[in-house]
XYZ file of C-alpha atoms in Angstrom:
562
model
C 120.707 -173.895 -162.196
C 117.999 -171.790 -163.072
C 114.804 -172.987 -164.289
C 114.456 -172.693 -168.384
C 111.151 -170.546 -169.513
C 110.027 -170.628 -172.931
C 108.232 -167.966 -174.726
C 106.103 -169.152 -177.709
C 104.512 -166.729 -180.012
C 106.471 -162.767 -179.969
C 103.846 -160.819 -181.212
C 103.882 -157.461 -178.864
C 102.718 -159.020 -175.693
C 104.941 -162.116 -176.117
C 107.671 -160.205 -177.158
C 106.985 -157.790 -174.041
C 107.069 -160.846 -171.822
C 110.795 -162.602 -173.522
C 112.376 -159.010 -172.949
C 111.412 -158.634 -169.642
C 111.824 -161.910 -168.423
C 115.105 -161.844 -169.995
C 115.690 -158.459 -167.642
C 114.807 -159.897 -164.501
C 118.202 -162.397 -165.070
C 115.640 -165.743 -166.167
C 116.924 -168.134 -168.398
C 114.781 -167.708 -171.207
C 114.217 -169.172 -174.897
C 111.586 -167.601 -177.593
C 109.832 -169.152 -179.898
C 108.468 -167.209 -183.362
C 107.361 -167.847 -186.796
C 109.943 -165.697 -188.136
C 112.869 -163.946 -187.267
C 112.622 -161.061 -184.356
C 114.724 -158.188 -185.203
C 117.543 -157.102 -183.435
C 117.652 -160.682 -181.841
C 120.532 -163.265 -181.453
C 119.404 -166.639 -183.156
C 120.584 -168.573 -180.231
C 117.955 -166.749 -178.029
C 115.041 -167.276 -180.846
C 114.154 -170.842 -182.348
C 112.247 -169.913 -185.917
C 109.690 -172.328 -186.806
C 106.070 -173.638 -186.635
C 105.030 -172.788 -182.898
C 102.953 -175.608 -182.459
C 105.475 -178.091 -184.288
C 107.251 -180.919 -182.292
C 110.922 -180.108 -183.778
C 110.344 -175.858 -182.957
C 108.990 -177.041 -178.958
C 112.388 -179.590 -178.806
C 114.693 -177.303 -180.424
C 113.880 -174.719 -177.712
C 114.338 -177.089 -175.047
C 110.470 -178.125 -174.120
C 111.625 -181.479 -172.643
C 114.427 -179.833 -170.135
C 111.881 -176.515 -169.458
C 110.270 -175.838 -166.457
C 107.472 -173.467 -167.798
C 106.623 -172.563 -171.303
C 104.586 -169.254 -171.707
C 102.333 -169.242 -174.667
C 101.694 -165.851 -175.925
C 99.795 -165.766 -179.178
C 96.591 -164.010 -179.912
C 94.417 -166.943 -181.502
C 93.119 -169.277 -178.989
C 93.063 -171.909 -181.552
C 97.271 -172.253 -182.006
C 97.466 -171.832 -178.473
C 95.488 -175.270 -177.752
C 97.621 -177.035 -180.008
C 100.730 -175.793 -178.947
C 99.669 -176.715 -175.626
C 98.600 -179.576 -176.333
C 101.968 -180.645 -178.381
C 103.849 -179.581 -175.353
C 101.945 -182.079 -172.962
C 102.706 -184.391 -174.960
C 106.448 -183.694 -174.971
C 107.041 -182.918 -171.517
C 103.798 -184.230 -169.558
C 104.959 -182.021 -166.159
C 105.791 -178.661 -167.991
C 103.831 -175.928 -166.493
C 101.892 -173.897 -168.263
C 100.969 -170.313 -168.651
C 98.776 -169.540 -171.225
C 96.997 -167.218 -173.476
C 93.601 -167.265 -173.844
C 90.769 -164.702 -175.170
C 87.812 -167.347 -174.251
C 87.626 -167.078 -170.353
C 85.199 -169.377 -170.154
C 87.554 -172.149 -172.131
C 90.720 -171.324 -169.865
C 88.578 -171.744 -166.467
C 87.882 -175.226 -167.454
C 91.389 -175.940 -168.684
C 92.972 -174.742 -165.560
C 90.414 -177.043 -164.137
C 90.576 -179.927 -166.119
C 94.698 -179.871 -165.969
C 97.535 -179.867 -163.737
C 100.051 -177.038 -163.760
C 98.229 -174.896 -166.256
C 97.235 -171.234 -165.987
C 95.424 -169.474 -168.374
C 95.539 -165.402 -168.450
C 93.552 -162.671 -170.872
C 95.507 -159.906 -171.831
C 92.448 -158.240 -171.902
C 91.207 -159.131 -167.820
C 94.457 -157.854 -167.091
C 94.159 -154.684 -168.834
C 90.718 -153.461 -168.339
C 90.859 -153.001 -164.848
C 93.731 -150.127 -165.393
C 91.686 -148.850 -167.952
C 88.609 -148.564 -165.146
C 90.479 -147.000 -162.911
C 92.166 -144.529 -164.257
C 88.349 -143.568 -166.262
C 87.418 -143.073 -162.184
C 90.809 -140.766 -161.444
C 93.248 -143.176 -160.249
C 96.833 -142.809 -161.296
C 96.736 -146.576 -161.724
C 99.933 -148.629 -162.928
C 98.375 -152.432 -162.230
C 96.004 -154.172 -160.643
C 96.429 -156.718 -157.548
C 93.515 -158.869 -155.877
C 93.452 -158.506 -152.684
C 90.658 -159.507 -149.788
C 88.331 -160.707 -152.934
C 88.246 -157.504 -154.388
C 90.913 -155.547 -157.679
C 92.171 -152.892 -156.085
C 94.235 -150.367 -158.193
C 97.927 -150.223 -157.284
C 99.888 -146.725 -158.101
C 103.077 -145.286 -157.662
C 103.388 -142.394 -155.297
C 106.595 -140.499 -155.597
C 107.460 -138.191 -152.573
C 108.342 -134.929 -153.832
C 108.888 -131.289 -151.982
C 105.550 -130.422 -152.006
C 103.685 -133.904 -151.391
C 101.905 -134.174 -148.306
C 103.485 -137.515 -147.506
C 107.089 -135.526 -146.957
C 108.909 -136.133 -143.760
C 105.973 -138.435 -142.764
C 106.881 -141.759 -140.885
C 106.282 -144.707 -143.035
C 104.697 -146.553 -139.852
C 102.143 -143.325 -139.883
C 100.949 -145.271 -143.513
C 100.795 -148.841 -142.553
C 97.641 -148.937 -140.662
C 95.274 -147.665 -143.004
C 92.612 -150.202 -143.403
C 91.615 -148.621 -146.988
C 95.326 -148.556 -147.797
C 98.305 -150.898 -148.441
C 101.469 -150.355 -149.001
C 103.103 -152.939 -151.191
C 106.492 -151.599 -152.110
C 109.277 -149.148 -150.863
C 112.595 -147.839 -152.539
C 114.764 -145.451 -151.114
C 116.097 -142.677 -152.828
C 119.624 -143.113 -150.875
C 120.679 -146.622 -149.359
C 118.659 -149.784 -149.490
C 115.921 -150.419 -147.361
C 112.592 -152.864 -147.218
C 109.267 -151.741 -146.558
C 109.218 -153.591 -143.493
C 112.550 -152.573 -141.968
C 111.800 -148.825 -142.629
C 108.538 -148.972 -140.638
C 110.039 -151.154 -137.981
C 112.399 -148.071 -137.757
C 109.786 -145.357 -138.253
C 111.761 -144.089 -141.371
C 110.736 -141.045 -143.042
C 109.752 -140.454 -145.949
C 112.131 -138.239 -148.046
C 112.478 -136.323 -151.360
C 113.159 -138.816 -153.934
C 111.578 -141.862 -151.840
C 109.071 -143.709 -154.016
C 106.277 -146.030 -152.902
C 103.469 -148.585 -154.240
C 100.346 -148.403 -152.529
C 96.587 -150.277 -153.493
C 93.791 -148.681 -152.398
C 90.655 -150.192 -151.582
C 87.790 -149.730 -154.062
C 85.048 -147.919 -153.634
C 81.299 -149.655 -154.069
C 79.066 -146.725 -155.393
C 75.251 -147.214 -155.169
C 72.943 -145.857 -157.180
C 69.788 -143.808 -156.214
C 67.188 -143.791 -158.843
C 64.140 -141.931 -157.390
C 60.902 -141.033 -158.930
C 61.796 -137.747 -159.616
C 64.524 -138.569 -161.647
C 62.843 -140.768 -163.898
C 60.076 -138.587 -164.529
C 62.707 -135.696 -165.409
C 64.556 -137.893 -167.293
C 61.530 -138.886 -169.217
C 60.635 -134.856 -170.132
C 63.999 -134.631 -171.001
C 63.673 -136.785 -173.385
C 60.402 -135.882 -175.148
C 62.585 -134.184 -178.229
C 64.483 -137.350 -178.371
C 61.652 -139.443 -179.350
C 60.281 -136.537 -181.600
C 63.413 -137.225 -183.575
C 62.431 -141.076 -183.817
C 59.162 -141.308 -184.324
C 58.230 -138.068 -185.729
C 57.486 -140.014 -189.266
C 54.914 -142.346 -187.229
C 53.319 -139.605 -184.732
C 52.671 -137.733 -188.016
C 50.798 -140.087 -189.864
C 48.546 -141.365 -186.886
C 47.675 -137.537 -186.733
C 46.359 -137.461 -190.263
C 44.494 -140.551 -190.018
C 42.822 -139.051 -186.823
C 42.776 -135.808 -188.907
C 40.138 -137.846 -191.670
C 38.397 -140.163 -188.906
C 37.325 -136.651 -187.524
C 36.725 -135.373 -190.977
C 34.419 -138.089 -191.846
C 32.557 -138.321 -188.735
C 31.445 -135.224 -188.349
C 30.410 -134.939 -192.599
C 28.138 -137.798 -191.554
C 26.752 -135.964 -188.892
C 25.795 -133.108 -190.800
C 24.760 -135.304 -193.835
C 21.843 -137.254 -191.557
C 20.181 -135.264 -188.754
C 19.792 -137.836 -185.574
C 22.759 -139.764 -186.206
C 24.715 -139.843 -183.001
C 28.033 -139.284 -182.471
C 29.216 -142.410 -181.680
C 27.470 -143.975 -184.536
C 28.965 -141.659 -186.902
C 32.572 -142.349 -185.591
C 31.805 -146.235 -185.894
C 31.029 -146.227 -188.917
C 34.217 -143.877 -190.131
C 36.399 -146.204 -188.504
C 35.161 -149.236 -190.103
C 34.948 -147.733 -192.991
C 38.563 -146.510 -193.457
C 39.770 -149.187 -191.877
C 38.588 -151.750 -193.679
C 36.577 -153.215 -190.866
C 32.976 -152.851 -192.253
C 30.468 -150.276 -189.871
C 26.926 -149.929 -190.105
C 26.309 -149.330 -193.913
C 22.773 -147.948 -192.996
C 24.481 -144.282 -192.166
C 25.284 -144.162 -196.624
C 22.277 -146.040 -198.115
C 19.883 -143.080 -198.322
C 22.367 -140.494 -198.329
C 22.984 -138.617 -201.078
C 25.612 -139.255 -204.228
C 27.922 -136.332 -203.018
C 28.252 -137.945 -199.828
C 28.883 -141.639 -201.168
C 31.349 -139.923 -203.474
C 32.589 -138.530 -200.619
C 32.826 -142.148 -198.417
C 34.853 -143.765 -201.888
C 37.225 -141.104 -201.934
C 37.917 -141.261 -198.156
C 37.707 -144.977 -198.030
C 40.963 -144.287 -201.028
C 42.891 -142.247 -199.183
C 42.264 -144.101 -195.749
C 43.383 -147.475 -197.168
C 46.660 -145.876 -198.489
C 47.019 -144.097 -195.104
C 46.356 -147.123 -192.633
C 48.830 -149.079 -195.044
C 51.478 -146.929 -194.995
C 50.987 -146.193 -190.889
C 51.116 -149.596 -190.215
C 54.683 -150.473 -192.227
C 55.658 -147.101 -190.344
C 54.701 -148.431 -187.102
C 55.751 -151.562 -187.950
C 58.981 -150.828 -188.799
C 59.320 -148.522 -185.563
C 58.693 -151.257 -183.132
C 60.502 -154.238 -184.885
C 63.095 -152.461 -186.800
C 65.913 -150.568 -185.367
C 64.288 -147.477 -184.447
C 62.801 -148.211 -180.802
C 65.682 -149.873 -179.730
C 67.395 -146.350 -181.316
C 64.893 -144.304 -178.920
C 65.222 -146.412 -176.052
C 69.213 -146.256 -176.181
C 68.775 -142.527 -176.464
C 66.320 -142.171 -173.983
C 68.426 -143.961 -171.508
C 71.552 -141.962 -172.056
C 72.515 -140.004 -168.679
C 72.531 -136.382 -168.925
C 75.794 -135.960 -166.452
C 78.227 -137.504 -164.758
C 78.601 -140.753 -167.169
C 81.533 -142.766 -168.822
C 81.186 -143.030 -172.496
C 83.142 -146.071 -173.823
C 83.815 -145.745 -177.499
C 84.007 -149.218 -179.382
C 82.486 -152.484 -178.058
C 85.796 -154.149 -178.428
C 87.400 -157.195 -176.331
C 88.660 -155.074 -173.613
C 85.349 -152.239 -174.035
C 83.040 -154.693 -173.070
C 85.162 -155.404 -169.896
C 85.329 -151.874 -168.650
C 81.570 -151.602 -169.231
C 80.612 -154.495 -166.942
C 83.444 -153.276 -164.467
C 82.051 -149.471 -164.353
C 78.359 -150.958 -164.626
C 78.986 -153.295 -161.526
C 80.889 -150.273 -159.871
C 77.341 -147.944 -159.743
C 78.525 -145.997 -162.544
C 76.238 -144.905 -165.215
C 77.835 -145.740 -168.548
C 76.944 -144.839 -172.431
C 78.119 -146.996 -175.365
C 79.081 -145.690 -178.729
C 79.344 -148.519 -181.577
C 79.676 -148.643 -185.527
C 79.252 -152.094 -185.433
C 75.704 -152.813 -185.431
C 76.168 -156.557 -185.704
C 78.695 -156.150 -183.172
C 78.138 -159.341 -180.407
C 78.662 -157.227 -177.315
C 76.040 -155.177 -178.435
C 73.498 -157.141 -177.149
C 75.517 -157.970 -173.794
C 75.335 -154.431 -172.992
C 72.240 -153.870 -173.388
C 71.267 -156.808 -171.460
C 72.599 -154.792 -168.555
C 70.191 -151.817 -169.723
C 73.057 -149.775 -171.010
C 72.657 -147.605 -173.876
C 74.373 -147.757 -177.321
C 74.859 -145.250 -179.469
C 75.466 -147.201 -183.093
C 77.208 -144.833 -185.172
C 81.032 -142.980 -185.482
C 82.415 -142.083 -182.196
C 84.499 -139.507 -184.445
C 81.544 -137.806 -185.156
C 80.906 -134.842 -183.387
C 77.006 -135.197 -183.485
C 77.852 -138.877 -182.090
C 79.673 -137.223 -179.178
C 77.479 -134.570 -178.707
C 75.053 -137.125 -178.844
C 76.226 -139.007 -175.597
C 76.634 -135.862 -173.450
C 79.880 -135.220 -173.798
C 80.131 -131.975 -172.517
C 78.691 -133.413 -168.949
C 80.638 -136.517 -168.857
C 83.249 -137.922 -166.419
C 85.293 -139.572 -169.066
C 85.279 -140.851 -172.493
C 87.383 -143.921 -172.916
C 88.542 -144.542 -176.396
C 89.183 -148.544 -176.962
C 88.345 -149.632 -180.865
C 90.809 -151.921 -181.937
C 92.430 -149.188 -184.269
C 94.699 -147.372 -182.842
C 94.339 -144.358 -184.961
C 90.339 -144.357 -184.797
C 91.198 -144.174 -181.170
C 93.520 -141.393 -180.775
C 90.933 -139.519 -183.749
C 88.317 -139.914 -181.033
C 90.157 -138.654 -178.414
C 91.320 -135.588 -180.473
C 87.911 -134.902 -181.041
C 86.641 -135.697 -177.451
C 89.328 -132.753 -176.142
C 88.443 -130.478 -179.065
C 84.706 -130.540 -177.823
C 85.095 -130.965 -174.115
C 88.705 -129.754 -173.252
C 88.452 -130.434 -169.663
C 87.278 -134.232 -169.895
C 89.679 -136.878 -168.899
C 90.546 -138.807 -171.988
C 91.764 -142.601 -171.546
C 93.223 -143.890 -174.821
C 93.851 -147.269 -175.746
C 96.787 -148.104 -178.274
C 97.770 -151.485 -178.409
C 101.422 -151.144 -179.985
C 103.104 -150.416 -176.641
C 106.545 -148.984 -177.903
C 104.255 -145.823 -179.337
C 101.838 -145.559 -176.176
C 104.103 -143.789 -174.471
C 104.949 -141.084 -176.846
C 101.354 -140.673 -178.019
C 100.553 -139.700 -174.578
C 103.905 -137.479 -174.357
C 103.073 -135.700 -177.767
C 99.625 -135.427 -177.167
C 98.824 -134.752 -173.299
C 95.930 -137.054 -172.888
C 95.548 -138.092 -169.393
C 96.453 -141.912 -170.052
C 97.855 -143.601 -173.096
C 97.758 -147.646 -172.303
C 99.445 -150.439 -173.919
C 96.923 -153.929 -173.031
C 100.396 -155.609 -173.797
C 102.301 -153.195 -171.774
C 100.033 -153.507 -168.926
C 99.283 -157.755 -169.193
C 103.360 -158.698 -170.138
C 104.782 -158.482 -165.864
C 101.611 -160.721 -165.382
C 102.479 -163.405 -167.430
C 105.978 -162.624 -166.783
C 105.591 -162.864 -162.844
C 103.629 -166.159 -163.469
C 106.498 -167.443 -165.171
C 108.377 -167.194 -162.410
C 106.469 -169.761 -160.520
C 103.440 -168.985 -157.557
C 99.975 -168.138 -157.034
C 99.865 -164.307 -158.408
C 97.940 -162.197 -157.100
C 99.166 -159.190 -158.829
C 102.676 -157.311 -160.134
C 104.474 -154.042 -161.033
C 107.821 -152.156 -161.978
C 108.788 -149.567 -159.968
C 112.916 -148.431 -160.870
C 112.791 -150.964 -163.693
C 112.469 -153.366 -161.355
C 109.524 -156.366 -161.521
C 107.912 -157.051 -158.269
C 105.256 -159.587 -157.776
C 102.272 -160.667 -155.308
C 100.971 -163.968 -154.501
C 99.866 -165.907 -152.042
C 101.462 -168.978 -150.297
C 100.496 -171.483 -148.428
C 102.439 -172.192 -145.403
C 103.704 -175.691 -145.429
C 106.157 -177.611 -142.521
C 109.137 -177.595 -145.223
C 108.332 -173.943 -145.887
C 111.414 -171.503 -145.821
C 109.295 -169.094 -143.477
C 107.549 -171.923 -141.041
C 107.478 -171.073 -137.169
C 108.758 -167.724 -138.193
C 107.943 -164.286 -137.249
C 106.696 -162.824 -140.084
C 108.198 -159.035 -139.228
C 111.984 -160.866 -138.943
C 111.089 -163.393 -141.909
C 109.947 -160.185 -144.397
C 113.409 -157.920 -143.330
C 115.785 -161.296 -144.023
C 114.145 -162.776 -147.174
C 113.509 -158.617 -148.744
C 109.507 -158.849 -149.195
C 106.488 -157.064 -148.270
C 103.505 -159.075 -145.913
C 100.438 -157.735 -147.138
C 98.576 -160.133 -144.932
C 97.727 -163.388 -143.196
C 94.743 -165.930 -143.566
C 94.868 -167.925 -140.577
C 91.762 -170.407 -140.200
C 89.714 -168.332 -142.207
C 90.739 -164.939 -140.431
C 92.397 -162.099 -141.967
C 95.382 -160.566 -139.989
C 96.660 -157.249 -141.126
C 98.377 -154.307 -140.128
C 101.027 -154.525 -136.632
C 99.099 -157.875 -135.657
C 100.554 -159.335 -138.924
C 104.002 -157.908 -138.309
C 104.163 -160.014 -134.624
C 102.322 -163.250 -136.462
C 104.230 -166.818 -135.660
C 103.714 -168.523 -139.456
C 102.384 -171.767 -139.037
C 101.625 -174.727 -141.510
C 98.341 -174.229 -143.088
C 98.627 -170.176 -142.841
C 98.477 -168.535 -146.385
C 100.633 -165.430 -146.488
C 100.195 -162.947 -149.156
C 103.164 -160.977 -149.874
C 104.789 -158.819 -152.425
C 108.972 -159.183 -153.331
C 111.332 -158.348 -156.270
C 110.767 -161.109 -158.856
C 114.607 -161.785 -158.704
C 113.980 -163.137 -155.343
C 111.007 -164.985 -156.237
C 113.084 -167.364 -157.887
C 115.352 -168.052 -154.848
C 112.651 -169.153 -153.197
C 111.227 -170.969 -155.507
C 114.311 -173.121 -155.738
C 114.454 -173.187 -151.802
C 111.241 -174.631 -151.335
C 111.751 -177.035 -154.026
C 108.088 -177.275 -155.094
C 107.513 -173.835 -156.094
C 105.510 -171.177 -154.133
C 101.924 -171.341 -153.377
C 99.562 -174.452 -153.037
């Protein structure tokens, strides 16, 4: 009997997640507030999620896992919670926007997994900003490498090649193979030096690249003159009134010089200052001077008073107000080759820190002022732009016209595909990553509108959550042919279906991919992995069709992965 999964909470990503577990032949039960449309009410329980009747009317005591799938962090503790209670060895997959909170869950208890839509998502959003045709993401030798789908066509340079040509690329691996005629695993096709045909379709990762910045001397200083006008345009109001109150210091030094013959320069200008400023000087230069000039000294003592006051609020204002940190932000902003991110939202703030830790110079554009990733980004000295990405001044603002990308990811899906109208409409050649969360419309705003990628955070996170369900350590997923395929590591065990096996006879018989093999530490990849003896304490990582995922699961009898 297959194990029962229940989905709690079909908003768009849970709903994403029921459907497609549902396709992949799982025995699956949703649970929703209200009614889903266009679904049988034997397949949906209606109710309060985190209610004891709605988790026992779907079956929580008899489930194996139950995938919670709501967006507030808050209902998703308490449903969790209320399921523990129910059924204390249910596992858990769930939801969670607070990283930090679902680390120390997954620490604190047994069988639970937390997952962020968001981690899931920004990574494809990263790499298709850097020109990867990116479908997912998978984890591989402690680093994300992007995974996409390359589909052999008459022209592609990968025609008529063997597939054992591909496997022993160290900044390459191939995950998953499908035929365009018959049915054939990765493995057994490069076993057999198949070749690649018309038609044939593959999933490769490729390794990341680490780029390193260079930030000589010569760079900041022309960075620095490139930015005189910028600073012009913020402080213009405060250069302008220091220059009039030098302007009268001058004015008034050199009236007292003329007024009394042997008073020095120096003395003159000491007393001026003072005198305007409030400070007191030597009072000895006015005492025998005549009226005109201690008319003269009231009206400029006036006129300095108002001046200083009014400098200082100016200057004031400059340094503690908004306006430095305005100049500093602009002042930082790269003149080429940049990613501008426009909003600061959950999944904005990842792709900043990912392109940041990446090498990549990166400019921010926010409305939000009070915005709380604001400050995170500039803690990593990136600059933000606070004002309407929609603006063309805003755009024009961050260099758009020498940018690599502009990445549009507000939380409104229309502000979003406004920005990205406008982006193309000033920059036609830019690469333009859109992010529009309702994932049945994602596709067709990217048909209708041609932008280079159109993603769907639910569309991208749902075979995550969906693979999890399925039971193992995952590393990573995909679809390829409507199909769900999976990675994850497992840890080799003496009641393991694949111990004292060869792993090239194991991968043809059980249909999965070896990506490869930690053995005491040691990574084993390429040919070496195909002629490895699995032994206990080895952990495999491998890719297979989620359908058989399940098989094994139920083989093993514990589940996959340690």
């Amino acid at each position: 009997m297959k194990p029962r999964i229940i989905v709690c909470g079909l908003g768009r990503t849970g709903y994403k997640i029921f459907r497609l577990l549902r396709e992949q032949g799982a025995l699956v039960v949703g649970i929703h507030w209200k009614p889903v449309a266009g679904e049988n009410i034997t397949n949906i329980i209606v109710g309060e999620l985190q209610a004891a009747s709605t988790l026992e009317a779907a079956g929580i005591t008899e489930a194996h896992t139950l995938v919670i799938a709501t967006s507030d962090d808050a209902v998703n503790l308490s449903i969790m919670m209320q399921a523990r209670v129910l059924n204390p060895q249910i596992r858990i997959i769930n939801r969670f926007y607070n990283t930090n909170l679902g680390e120390r869950l997954d620490q604190t208890l047994s069988n639970h997994l937390s997952m962020s839509v968001v981690g899931l998502a920004a990574p494809v959003f990263t790499f298709a900003a850097l020109g990867n045709r990116a479908i997912g993401q998978i984890k591989l030798l402690e680093q994300i490498w992007p995974i996409q789908e390359e589909y052999i066509h008459e022209n592609h340079p990968w025609q008529g090649r063997k597939i054992s040509d591909l496997w022993e690329d160290p900044t390459r691996m191939l995950i998953y193979y499908v035929a365009v005629e018959g049915k054939m695993n990765l493995v057994s096709a490069v076993l057999s030096e198949q070749l690649l045909r018309v038609g044939d379709r593959l999933i490769i990762g490729t390794q990341p690249r680490i780029r390193t910045q260079r930030k000589s001397l010569f760079r900041k200083l022309v960075k620095v003159f490139a930015n005189i006008r910028k600073f012009q345009k913020h402080a213009q109001s405060v250069v302008g009134m220091a220059i009039a109150l030098l302007i009268i210091i001058l004015i008034s030094t050199f009236t007292y010089i003329a007024s009394k013959h042997g008073l020095s320069f120096i003395d003159a200008l000491y007393f001026a200052v003072g005198m305007i400023t409030g400070a007191g000087g030597n009072d000895k230069v006015v005492e025998n001077a005549p009226d005109s000039i201690k008319l003269f000294t009231v009206v400029i003592m006036l006129i300095g008073a108002a001046i200083i006051g009014i400098w200082y609020a100016m200057l004031t204002d400059f340094i503690l107000g908004s306006r430095l940190k305005q100049f500093l932000d602009a002042a930082r902003i790269p003149q080429q080759h940049h990613y501008i991110i426009c909003g600061l939202s959950g999944i904005g703030i990842r792709i900043v820190q990912q392109l940041h830790l990446s090498g990549h110079e990166v400019v921010v554009i926010e409305t939000d002022a009070n915005n709380r990733y604001v400050i995170t980004a500039r803690g990593m000295s990136i600059p933000v732009i606070l004002a309407d990405a929609s603006f063309r001044a805003t755009l024009q603002a961050s260099n758009i016209n020498t940018a690599t990308a502009v990445l549009a990811v507000t939380n409104n899906d229309a502000t979003n595909l406004e920005i990205a109208l406008k982006s193309k409409a000033l920059a036609p050649k830019i690469p333009v990553i859109v992010n529009y969360a309702d994932p049945d419309f994602a596709g067709m705003a990217q048909q209708v509108f041609d932008f280079e990628a159109v993603f769907s955070p639910a569309e991208l996170a749902a075979p995550a959550f969906a693979a999890a369900a399925l039971g193992g350590r995952i590393i990573g997923n995909g679809i390829i042919a409507d199909s769900l395929w999976v990675a994850f590591a497992t840890t080799i065990t003496p009641i393991h279906p694949f111990c004292d096996e060869w792993v090239k006879d194991v991968a043809k018989l059980a249909d999965f991919v070896p990506l490869y093999v930690e053995i005491n530490h040691e990574t084993v990849r390429g040919w070496d992995l195909l002629e490895t003896i699995l032994s206990p304490g080895d952990v495999l990582y491998l890719t297979m069709p989620a359908t058989r995922l399940n098989q094994l699961w139920r083989e093993e009898g514990k589940g996959i992965g340690a």
